[in-house]
Amino acid sequence: MKKKVIFSMYNLDIGGIETALINILKNFDYDKYEVTLFLEKKEGIFLNDIPKCVKIINYNLCDSKNIIYRKIRNRLKLIFHSIKNYKKFDCGICYASHRRVGAKIIPFISKKNILWIHGNYYHDSNSFNDFVKNFNIEKFNNIVFVSQSLKDKFLKYYKKLETKKIYSLNNLVDYKRMIELSKEEKISKNKLCLLNVGRHTEEEKNLSMLFKVIKKLLDDGYDFELLLVGDGKDHEYYKKLVNELKINNSVKFVGKKKNPFVYYKVADALLLTSKYEGNPVVFLESKVFNVPIITTDVSDAKTDIDKKYGLVSENNLDSYYKTLKDFLDNGFEIKNKFNAKEYNNKILNEIYKLIDKG
């Protein structure tokens, strides 16, 4: 008999966590497992990428502006789904660890449960305490971190957590699909092309620092273009900042794209200036296309990226300027090509072991 597994997620709009989940679902062993996807909202550009055999539960989260009505409505929904699906699943995975609905319902509807942590939601002791309190991590049988650095930071604040309960597993990468999609459109370039892919949110992505570095390098006489694939709440702020810095001739916003891979084909380097990350999907995408990565010191960049797949700077403007300048002056050659198939198989086997573990 197949084991019943359920993943919880907010929606399937564009983003690193959403992409990572789709990659798992597209590579899962459906001969062995029956999979259900619990969505707070059944929406997003990746909906059509869900394998047909995956069942969907649509929570249909209420987002009414009437706070009292919204809270009551969502509370009743939570009770209804918890009772209807009580202990129905052999394993439940709260995949979007920043979402309270999934964190609350998964322990009720599954015999075994796993919390999947993608980002650094605990920058200090106060934010960490809020995270632990809101998500009641003691209810989860296991916790998976998408990088070793996240796991280490978590244990720094929460030393009493049993180490046997926690694991670090990187994200999968759908390399075959990426390579095929990269052939759909040919992007032309006339000069060195630098690329940034991700949400436009200043608190995390810190793109204002990137634009200031770009301004400084252009003033130094370097000639290149920066393409930004993505959107977010700070998109208009970034466009305004680019105009204020007078670098709009060299910086181009191409918007949110379901297929960013055509841009990797022309990129000479992937730039990331985040203040914090879990395990950036753009790292994997860059590796597949053999594109050097110029990144701040986030996730496992020091051990996984530096001098292997690119260059790592400290998390400040001066260091990033010097690191990017070094790349523009000297380039960077990736000597060992990334073996995506071997990488995926190793992670999938670890996921199956975790699900099957008693």
CSV table of C-alpha atoms in Angstrom, one decimal:
chain,number,residue,atom,x,y,z
A,1,MET,CA,0.0,0.0,0.0
A,2,LYS,CA,1.2,3.5,-0.9
A,3,LYS,CA,2.2,5.8,1.9
A,4,LYS,CA,0.0,9.0,2.1
A,5,VAL,CA,2.1,12.2,2.1
A,6,ILE,CA,0.8,15.8,2.2
A,7,PHE,CA,2.7,19.0,1.6
A,8,SER,CA,1.4,22.4,2.8
A,9,MET,CA,2.1,25.6,0.9
A,10,TYR,CA,0.7,29.1,0.6
A,11,ASN,CA,0.2,29.3,-3.1
A,12,LEU,CA,2.3,28.5,-6.3
A,13,ASP,CA,3.2,31.9,-7.5
A,14,ILE,CA,6.8,32.7,-8.6
A,15,GLY,CA,9.4,32.4,-5.9
A,16,GLY,CA,12.3,30.2,-4.7
A,17,ILE,CA,10.2,28.1,-2.2
A,18,GLU,CA,7.5,27.5,-4.8
A,19,THR,CA,10.1,26.5,-7.4
A,20,ALA,CA,11.7,24.1,-4.9
A,21,LEU,CA,8.4,22.4,-4.1
A,22,ILE,CA,7.5,22.0,-7.7
A,23,ASN,CA,10.9,20.4,-8.3
A,24,ILE,CA,10.2,17.8,-5.6
A,25,LEU,CA,6.7,17.1,-6.9
A,26,LYS,CA,7.9,16.6,-10.5
A,27,ASN,CA,10.6,14.1,-9.3
A,28,PHE,CA,8.7,12.2,-6.7
A,29,ASP,CA,8.2,8.4,-6.7
A,30,TYR,CA,4.4,8.1,-7.2
A,31,ASP,CA,4.6,4.3,-7.4
A,32,LYS,CA,5.5,4.3,-3.7
A,33,TYR,CA,3.7,7.4,-2.4
A,34,GLU,CA,0.2,9.0,-2.8
A,35,VAL,CA,0.8,12.8,-2.6
A,36,THR,CA,-1.6,15.6,-1.7
A,37,LEU,CA,-0.9,19.3,-1.8
A,38,PHE,CA,-2.6,21.5,0.8
A,39,LEU,CA,-2.8,25.1,-0.6
A,40,GLU,CA,-3.9,28.1,1.4
A,41,LYS,CA,-4.8,29.7,-1.9
A,42,LYS,CA,-5.1,27.7,-5.2
A,43,GLU,CA,-3.4,30.3,-7.4
A,44,GLY,CA,0.0,31.1,-9.0
A,45,ILE,CA,1.8,30.6,-12.3
A,46,PHE,CA,3.1,27.1,-11.3
A,47,LEU,CA,-0.3,25.5,-10.8
A,48,ASN,CA,-0.2,23.9,-14.2
A,49,ASP,CA,3.2,22.3,-13.3
A,50,ILE,CA,1.7,20.1,-10.6
A,51,PRO,CA,1.8,16.5,-11.7
A,52,LYS,CA,-1.8,15.2,-12.5
A,53,CYS,CA,-1.6,12.5,-9.9
A,54,VAL,CA,-1.2,15.0,-7.0
A,55,LYS,CA,-4.4,15.7,-5.2
A,56,ILE,CA,-5.1,19.3,-4.1
A,57,ILE,CA,-6.9,20.6,-1.0
A,58,ASN,CA,-7.8,24.2,-1.4
A,59,TYR,CA,-8.0,25.9,1.9
A,60,ASN,CA,-9.2,29.1,0.2
A,61,LEU,CA,-7.7,31.5,2.8
A,62,CYS,CA,-10.0,34.4,3.6
A,63,ASP,CA,-8.3,37.8,3.2
A,64,SER,CA,-11.3,40.1,4.0
A,65,LYS,CA,-10.4,43.6,5.2
A,66,ASN,CA,-12.8,43.0,8.1
A,67,ILE,CA,-10.3,41.7,10.7
A,68,ILE,CA,-12.9,40.0,13.0
A,69,TYR,CA,-14.7,38.3,10.1
A,70,ARG,CA,-11.4,37.2,8.6
A,71,LYS,CA,-10.1,35.7,11.8
A,72,ILE,CA,-13.4,33.9,12.5
A,73,ARG,CA,-13.7,32.6,9.0
A,74,ASN,CA,-10.2,31.3,8.8
A,75,ARG,CA,-10.4,29.7,12.3
A,76,LEU,CA,-13.5,27.8,11.2
A,77,LYS,CA,-11.8,26.6,8.1
A,78,LEU,CA,-8.8,25.4,10.2
A,79,ILE,CA,-11.1,23.5,12.5
A,80,PHE,CA,-13.1,22.0,9.6
A,81,HIS,CA,-10.0,20.8,7.7
A,82,SER,CA,-8.3,19.5,10.9
A,83,ILE,CA,-11.4,17.3,11.8
A,84,LYS,CA,-12.1,16.2,8.3
A,85,ASN,CA,-8.5,15.0,7.7
A,86,TYR,CA,-7.5,14.0,11.2
A,87,LYS,CA,-4.5,11.7,11.1
A,88,LYS,CA,-5.4,10.8,7.5
A,89,PHE,CA,-1.8,11.1,6.2
A,90,ASP,CA,1.2,9.0,7.1
A,91,CYS,CA,3.5,12.0,6.7
A,92,GLY,CA,2.8,15.7,6.6
A,93,ILE,CA,5.3,18.2,5.5
A,94,CYS,CA,4.9,21.9,6.3
A,95,TYR,CA,6.9,23.1,3.4
A,96,ALA,CA,6.3,26.8,3.7
A,97,SER,CA,7.7,27.2,7.2
A,98,HIS,CA,6.8,30.9,7.4
A,99,ARG,CA,3.0,30.2,7.1
A,100,ARG,CA,1.1,29.6,10.3
A,101,VAL,CA,-1.9,27.8,8.7
A,102,GLY,CA,0.3,24.9,7.5
A,103,ALA,CA,2.3,24.8,10.7
A,104,LYS,CA,-1.0,24.5,12.7
A,105,ILE,CA,-2.8,22.0,10.5
A,106,ILE,CA,0.0,19.5,9.5
A,107,PRO,CA,0.5,18.1,13.1
A,108,PHE,CA,-3.3,17.4,13.3
A,109,ILE,CA,-3.8,15.6,9.9
A,110,SER,CA,-0.6,13.5,9.8
A,111,LYS,CA,0.8,10.7,11.9
A,112,LYS,CA,4.3,12.0,11.4
A,113,ASN,CA,5.2,15.6,10.5
A,114,ILE,CA,8.1,17.6,9.2
A,115,LEU,CA,8.8,21.3,9.3
A,116,TRP,CA,10.8,22.5,6.3
A,117,ILE,CA,12.7,25.7,7.0
A,118,HIS,CA,13.9,27.7,3.9
A,119,GLY,CA,14.8,31.1,5.3
A,120,ASN,CA,16.5,32.8,8.2
A,121,TYR,CA,13.4,34.0,10.0
A,122,TYR,CA,15.4,34.5,13.2
A,123,HIS,CA,18.0,37.3,12.9
A,124,ASP,CA,18.2,37.8,16.6
A,125,SER,CA,17.0,36.3,19.8
A,126,ASN,CA,13.7,38.2,19.8
A,127,SER,CA,12.7,37.2,16.3
A,128,PHE,CA,13.8,33.7,17.0
A,129,ASN,CA,11.6,33.5,20.1
A,130,ASP,CA,8.6,34.8,18.0
A,131,PHE,CA,9.3,32.1,15.4
A,132,VAL,CA,9.4,29.3,17.9
A,133,LYS,CA,6.2,30.6,19.7
A,134,ASN,CA,4.2,31.1,16.5
A,135,PHE,CA,5.0,27.8,14.9
A,136,ASN,CA,5.2,25.6,18.0
A,137,ILE,CA,8.2,23.6,16.6
A,138,GLU,CA,8.0,21.1,19.5
A,139,LYS,CA,5.0,19.6,17.8
A,140,PHE,CA,7.0,18.5,14.8
A,141,ASN,CA,8.8,15.1,14.7
A,142,ASN,CA,11.5,16.4,12.4
A,143,ILE,CA,12.9,19.7,11.1
A,144,VAL,CA,14.6,20.1,7.8
A,145,PHE,CA,16.8,23.0,7.0
A,146,VAL,CA,17.7,23.8,3.3
A,147,SER,CA,21.3,24.6,4.3
A,148,GLN,CA,23.8,23.6,6.9
A,149,SER,CA,24.3,27.3,7.9
A,150,LEU,CA,20.6,27.6,8.7
A,151,LYS,CA,20.7,24.5,10.8
A,152,ASP,CA,23.8,25.8,12.7
A,153,LYS,CA,22.2,29.2,13.4
A,154,PHE,CA,19.0,27.6,14.6
A,155,LEU,CA,20.9,25.4,17.1
A,156,LYS,CA,22.8,28.4,18.3
A,157,TYR,CA,19.5,29.9,19.6
A,158,TYR,CA,17.7,26.6,20.4
A,159,LYS,CA,20.3,24.4,22.0
A,160,LYS,CA,17.8,22.1,23.7
A,161,LEU,CA,16.4,20.8,20.4
A,162,GLU,CA,17.4,17.1,20.0
A,163,THR,CA,19.9,17.0,17.1
A,164,LYS,CA,18.5,13.6,16.0
A,165,LYS,CA,15.3,15.5,15.0
A,166,ILE,CA,17.0,17.9,12.6
A,167,TYR,CA,18.5,17.6,9.1
A,168,SER,CA,20.0,19.7,6.4
A,169,LEU,CA,18.8,19.0,2.8
A,170,ASN,CA,19.4,21.3,-0.2
A,171,ASN,CA,16.7,22.0,-2.7
A,172,LEU,CA,16.3,20.0,-5.9
A,173,VAL,CA,16.8,21.4,-9.3
A,174,ASP,CA,14.7,20.6,-12.4
A,175,TYR,CA,17.7,20.8,-14.8
A,176,LYS,CA,16.1,19.1,-17.8
A,177,ARG,CA,13.2,21.5,-17.9
A,178,MET,CA,15.4,24.5,-17.3
A,179,ILE,CA,17.6,23.6,-20.3
A,180,GLU,CA,14.6,23.0,-22.5
A,181,LEU,CA,13.0,26.3,-21.5
A,182,SER,CA,16.3,28.2,-22.1
A,183,LYS,CA,15.9,27.4,-25.8
A,184,GLU,CA,12.4,29.0,-26.2
A,185,GLU,CA,13.7,32.5,-26.8
A,186,LYS,CA,17.0,34.0,-27.9
A,187,ILE,CA,18.0,37.1,-25.9
A,188,SER,CA,20.5,39.4,-27.6
A,189,LYS,CA,23.3,41.1,-25.9
A,190,ASN,CA,25.8,43.7,-27.0
A,191,LYS,CA,28.1,43.8,-24.0
A,192,LEU,CA,29.0,42.0,-20.8
A,193,CYS,CA,25.7,40.9,-19.1
A,194,LEU,CA,25.2,40.7,-15.4
A,195,LEU,CA,22.0,39.0,-14.1
A,196,ASN,CA,19.9,39.2,-10.9
A,197,VAL,CA,16.9,36.9,-10.5
A,198,GLY,CA,14.5,37.2,-7.5
A,199,ARG,CA,11.9,39.0,-5.5
A,200,HIS,CA,12.2,42.8,-5.2
A,201,THR,CA,12.1,43.1,-1.5
A,202,GLU,CA,14.7,45.3,0.1
A,203,GLU,CA,14.6,43.8,3.6
A,204,GLU,CA,15.9,40.5,2.3
A,205,LYS,CA,17.4,41.1,-1.2
A,206,ASN,CA,19.2,44.4,-0.5
A,207,LEU,CA,19.2,45.5,-4.1
A,208,SER,CA,19.8,49.1,-3.2
A,209,MET,CA,23.3,48.1,-2.3
A,210,LEU,CA,23.7,46.4,-5.7
A,211,PHE,CA,22.6,49.5,-7.6
A,212,LYS,CA,25.1,51.7,-5.6
A,213,VAL,CA,27.8,49.2,-6.5
A,214,ILE,CA,26.8,49.3,-10.2
A,215,LYS,CA,26.8,53.1,-10.1
A,216,LYS,CA,30.3,53.1,-8.7
A,217,LEU,CA,31.7,50.6,-11.3
A,218,LEU,CA,30.1,52.5,-14.2
A,219,ASP,CA,31.7,55.7,-12.9
A,220,ASP,CA,35.0,53.8,-12.9
A,221,GLY,CA,34.6,53.3,-16.6
A,222,TYR,CA,33.4,49.7,-16.7
A,223,ASP,CA,30.9,48.9,-19.5
A,224,PHE,CA,28.2,46.3,-18.9
A,225,GLU,CA,24.5,45.8,-18.5
A,226,LEU,CA,22.5,44.5,-15.6
A,227,LEU,CA,19.3,42.6,-16.2
A,228,LEU,CA,16.8,42.1,-13.3
A,229,VAL,CA,14.3,39.4,-13.6
A,230,GLY,CA,11.6,39.6,-10.9
A,231,ASP,CA,9.0,41.8,-9.1
A,232,GLY,CA,7.9,42.6,-5.6
A,233,LYS,CA,6.6,45.2,-3.2
A,234,ASP,CA,9.8,47.4,-3.7
A,235,HIS,CA,9.8,47.2,-7.5
A,236,GLU,CA,8.8,50.8,-8.0
A,237,TYR,CA,11.2,52.0,-5.3
A,238,TYR,CA,14.0,50.3,-7.2
A,239,LYS,CA,13.1,51.8,-10.5
A,240,LYS,CA,13.0,55.2,-8.9
A,241,LEU,CA,16.4,54.6,-7.3
A,242,VAL,CA,17.9,53.5,-10.6
A,243,ASN,CA,16.7,56.8,-12.2
A,244,GLU,CA,18.0,58.8,-9.3
A,245,LEU,CA,21.5,57.2,-9.6
A,246,LYS,CA,21.3,57.8,-13.4
A,247,ILE,CA,22.2,54.2,-14.3
A,248,ASN,CA,19.0,53.4,-16.1
A,249,ASN,CA,20.9,53.1,-19.5
A,250,SER,CA,22.8,50.1,-18.1
A,251,VAL,CA,20.1,48.6,-15.8
A,252,LYS,CA,17.1,46.9,-17.3
A,253,PHE,CA,14.0,45.6,-15.4
A,254,VAL,CA,12.5,42.7,-17.5
A,255,GLY,CA,9.8,41.9,-15.0
A,256,LYS,CA,8.4,38.7,-13.4
A,257,LYS,CA,9.1,35.7,-15.7
A,258,LYS,CA,8.0,32.1,-15.5
A,259,ASN,CA,11.0,31.3,-17.7
A,260,PRO,CA,14.0,33.2,-16.5
A,261,PHE,CA,16.4,30.6,-18.0
A,262,VAL,CA,16.7,32.4,-21.4
A,263,TYR,CA,18.5,35.1,-19.5
A,264,TYR,CA,21.0,32.6,-17.9
A,265,LYS,CA,22.0,31.7,-21.4
A,266,VAL,CA,23.4,35.2,-22.0
A,267,ALA,CA,24.6,36.0,-18.5
A,268,ASP,CA,28.3,36.3,-17.7
A,269,ALA,CA,27.6,36.3,-14.0
A,270,LEU,CA,24.7,36.0,-11.5
A,271,LEU,CA,24.7,38.7,-8.9
A,272,LEU,CA,23.1,38.2,-5.4
A,273,THR,CA,23.4,40.9,-2.6
A,274,SER,CA,21.0,39.4,-0.1
A,275,LYS,CA,21.3,40.1,3.6
A,276,TYR,CA,20.1,36.6,4.4
A,277,GLU,CA,19.0,33.5,2.4
A,278,GLY,CA,18.0,29.9,3.1
A,279,ASN,CA,19.4,28.0,0.1
A,280,PRO,CA,19.0,30.3,-2.9
A,281,VAL,CA,17.4,28.6,-5.9
A,282,VAL,CA,19.4,30.9,-8.1
A,283,PHE,CA,22.6,29.2,-7.0
A,284,LEU,CA,21.4,25.9,-8.5
A,285,GLU,CA,20.1,27.6,-11.6
A,286,SER,CA,23.5,29.3,-12.2
A,287,LYS,CA,25.3,26.0,-11.7
A,288,VAL,CA,23.2,24.3,-14.3
A,289,PHE,CA,24.1,26.9,-16.8
A,290,ASN,CA,27.7,27.2,-15.7
A,291,VAL,CA,27.3,30.9,-14.9
A,292,PRO,CA,29.7,32.3,-12.2
A,293,ILE,CA,28.0,33.6,-9.0
A,294,ILE,CA,29.0,36.8,-7.3
A,295,THR,CA,27.3,36.7,-3.9
A,296,THR,CA,27.3,38.0,-0.4
A,297,ASP,CA,28.1,35.6,2.4
A,298,VAL,CA,24.6,33.9,2.8
A,299,SER,CA,23.5,30.4,3.2
A,300,ASP,CA,26.4,27.9,2.6
A,301,ALA,CA,28.1,30.3,0.1
A,302,LYS,CA,31.5,30.1,1.8
A,303,THR,CA,31.7,26.3,1.5
A,304,ASP,CA,29.6,25.7,-1.6
A,305,ILE,CA,30.3,28.6,-3.9
A,306,ASP,CA,33.5,30.4,-3.0
A,307,LYS,CA,36.4,29.6,-5.5
A,308,LYS,CA,34.3,26.7,-6.9
A,309,TYR,CA,31.3,28.3,-8.6
A,310,GLY,CA,32.1,32.0,-8.1
A,311,LEU,CA,33.2,34.6,-5.6
A,312,VAL,CA,31.8,35.5,-2.1
A,313,SER,CA,32.0,38.9,-0.5
A,314,GLU,CA,31.2,40.2,2.9
A,315,ASN,CA,27.7,41.7,3.4
A,316,ASN,CA,28.6,45.3,2.8
A,317,LEU,CA,28.9,47.7,-0.1
A,318,ASP,CA,32.7,48.1,-0.1
A,319,SER,CA,33.4,44.3,-0.1
A,320,TYR,CA,30.8,43.6,-2.8
A,321,TYR,CA,32.3,46.4,-4.9
A,322,LYS,CA,35.8,44.9,-4.6
A,323,THR,CA,34.5,41.4,-5.3
A,324,LEU,CA,32.6,42.4,-8.4
A,325,LYS,CA,35.4,44.5,-9.6
A,326,ASP,CA,37.7,41.5,-9.2
A,327,PHE,CA,35.4,39.5,-11.5
A,328,LEU,CA,35.2,42.3,-14.1
A,329,ASP,CA,39.0,42.6,-14.1
A,330,ASN,CA,39.9,38.9,-14.0
A,331,GLY,CA,36.8,36.9,-14.7
A,332,PHE,CA,36.2,33.5,-13.1
A,333,GLU,CA,36.4,30.0,-14.6
A,334,ILE,CA,34.2,27.2,-13.3
A,335,LYS,CA,36.5,24.2,-13.5
A,336,ASN,CA,34.2,21.4,-12.3
A,337,LYS,CA,30.8,21.2,-14.0
A,338,PHE,CA,27.8,20.7,-11.8
A,339,ASN,CA,26.3,17.1,-12.0
A,340,ALA,CA,22.6,17.9,-11.5
A,341,LYS,CA,21.4,14.3,-11.9
A,342,GLU,CA,23.7,12.9,-9.2
A,343,TYR,CA,22.9,15.9,-6.9
A,344,ASN,CA,19.1,15.3,-7.2
A,345,ASN,CA,19.2,11.6,-6.7
A,346,LYS,CA,21.1,12.0,-3.5
A,347,ILE,CA,18.6,14.5,-2.0
A,348,LEU,CA,15.5,12.5,-3.1
A,349,ASN,CA,16.9,9.4,-1.4
A,350,GLU,CA,17.3,11.4,1.8
A,351,ILE,CA,13.8,12.7,1.6
A,352,TYR,CA,12.4,9.2,1.2
A,353,LYS,CA,14.4,8.0,4.2
A,354,LEU,CA,13.0,10.8,6.2
A,355,ILE,CA,9.4,10.1,5.2
A,356,ASP,CA,9.7,6.3,5.8
A,357,LYS,CA,11.5,6.7,9.1
A,358,GLY,CA,9.4,5.5,12.0
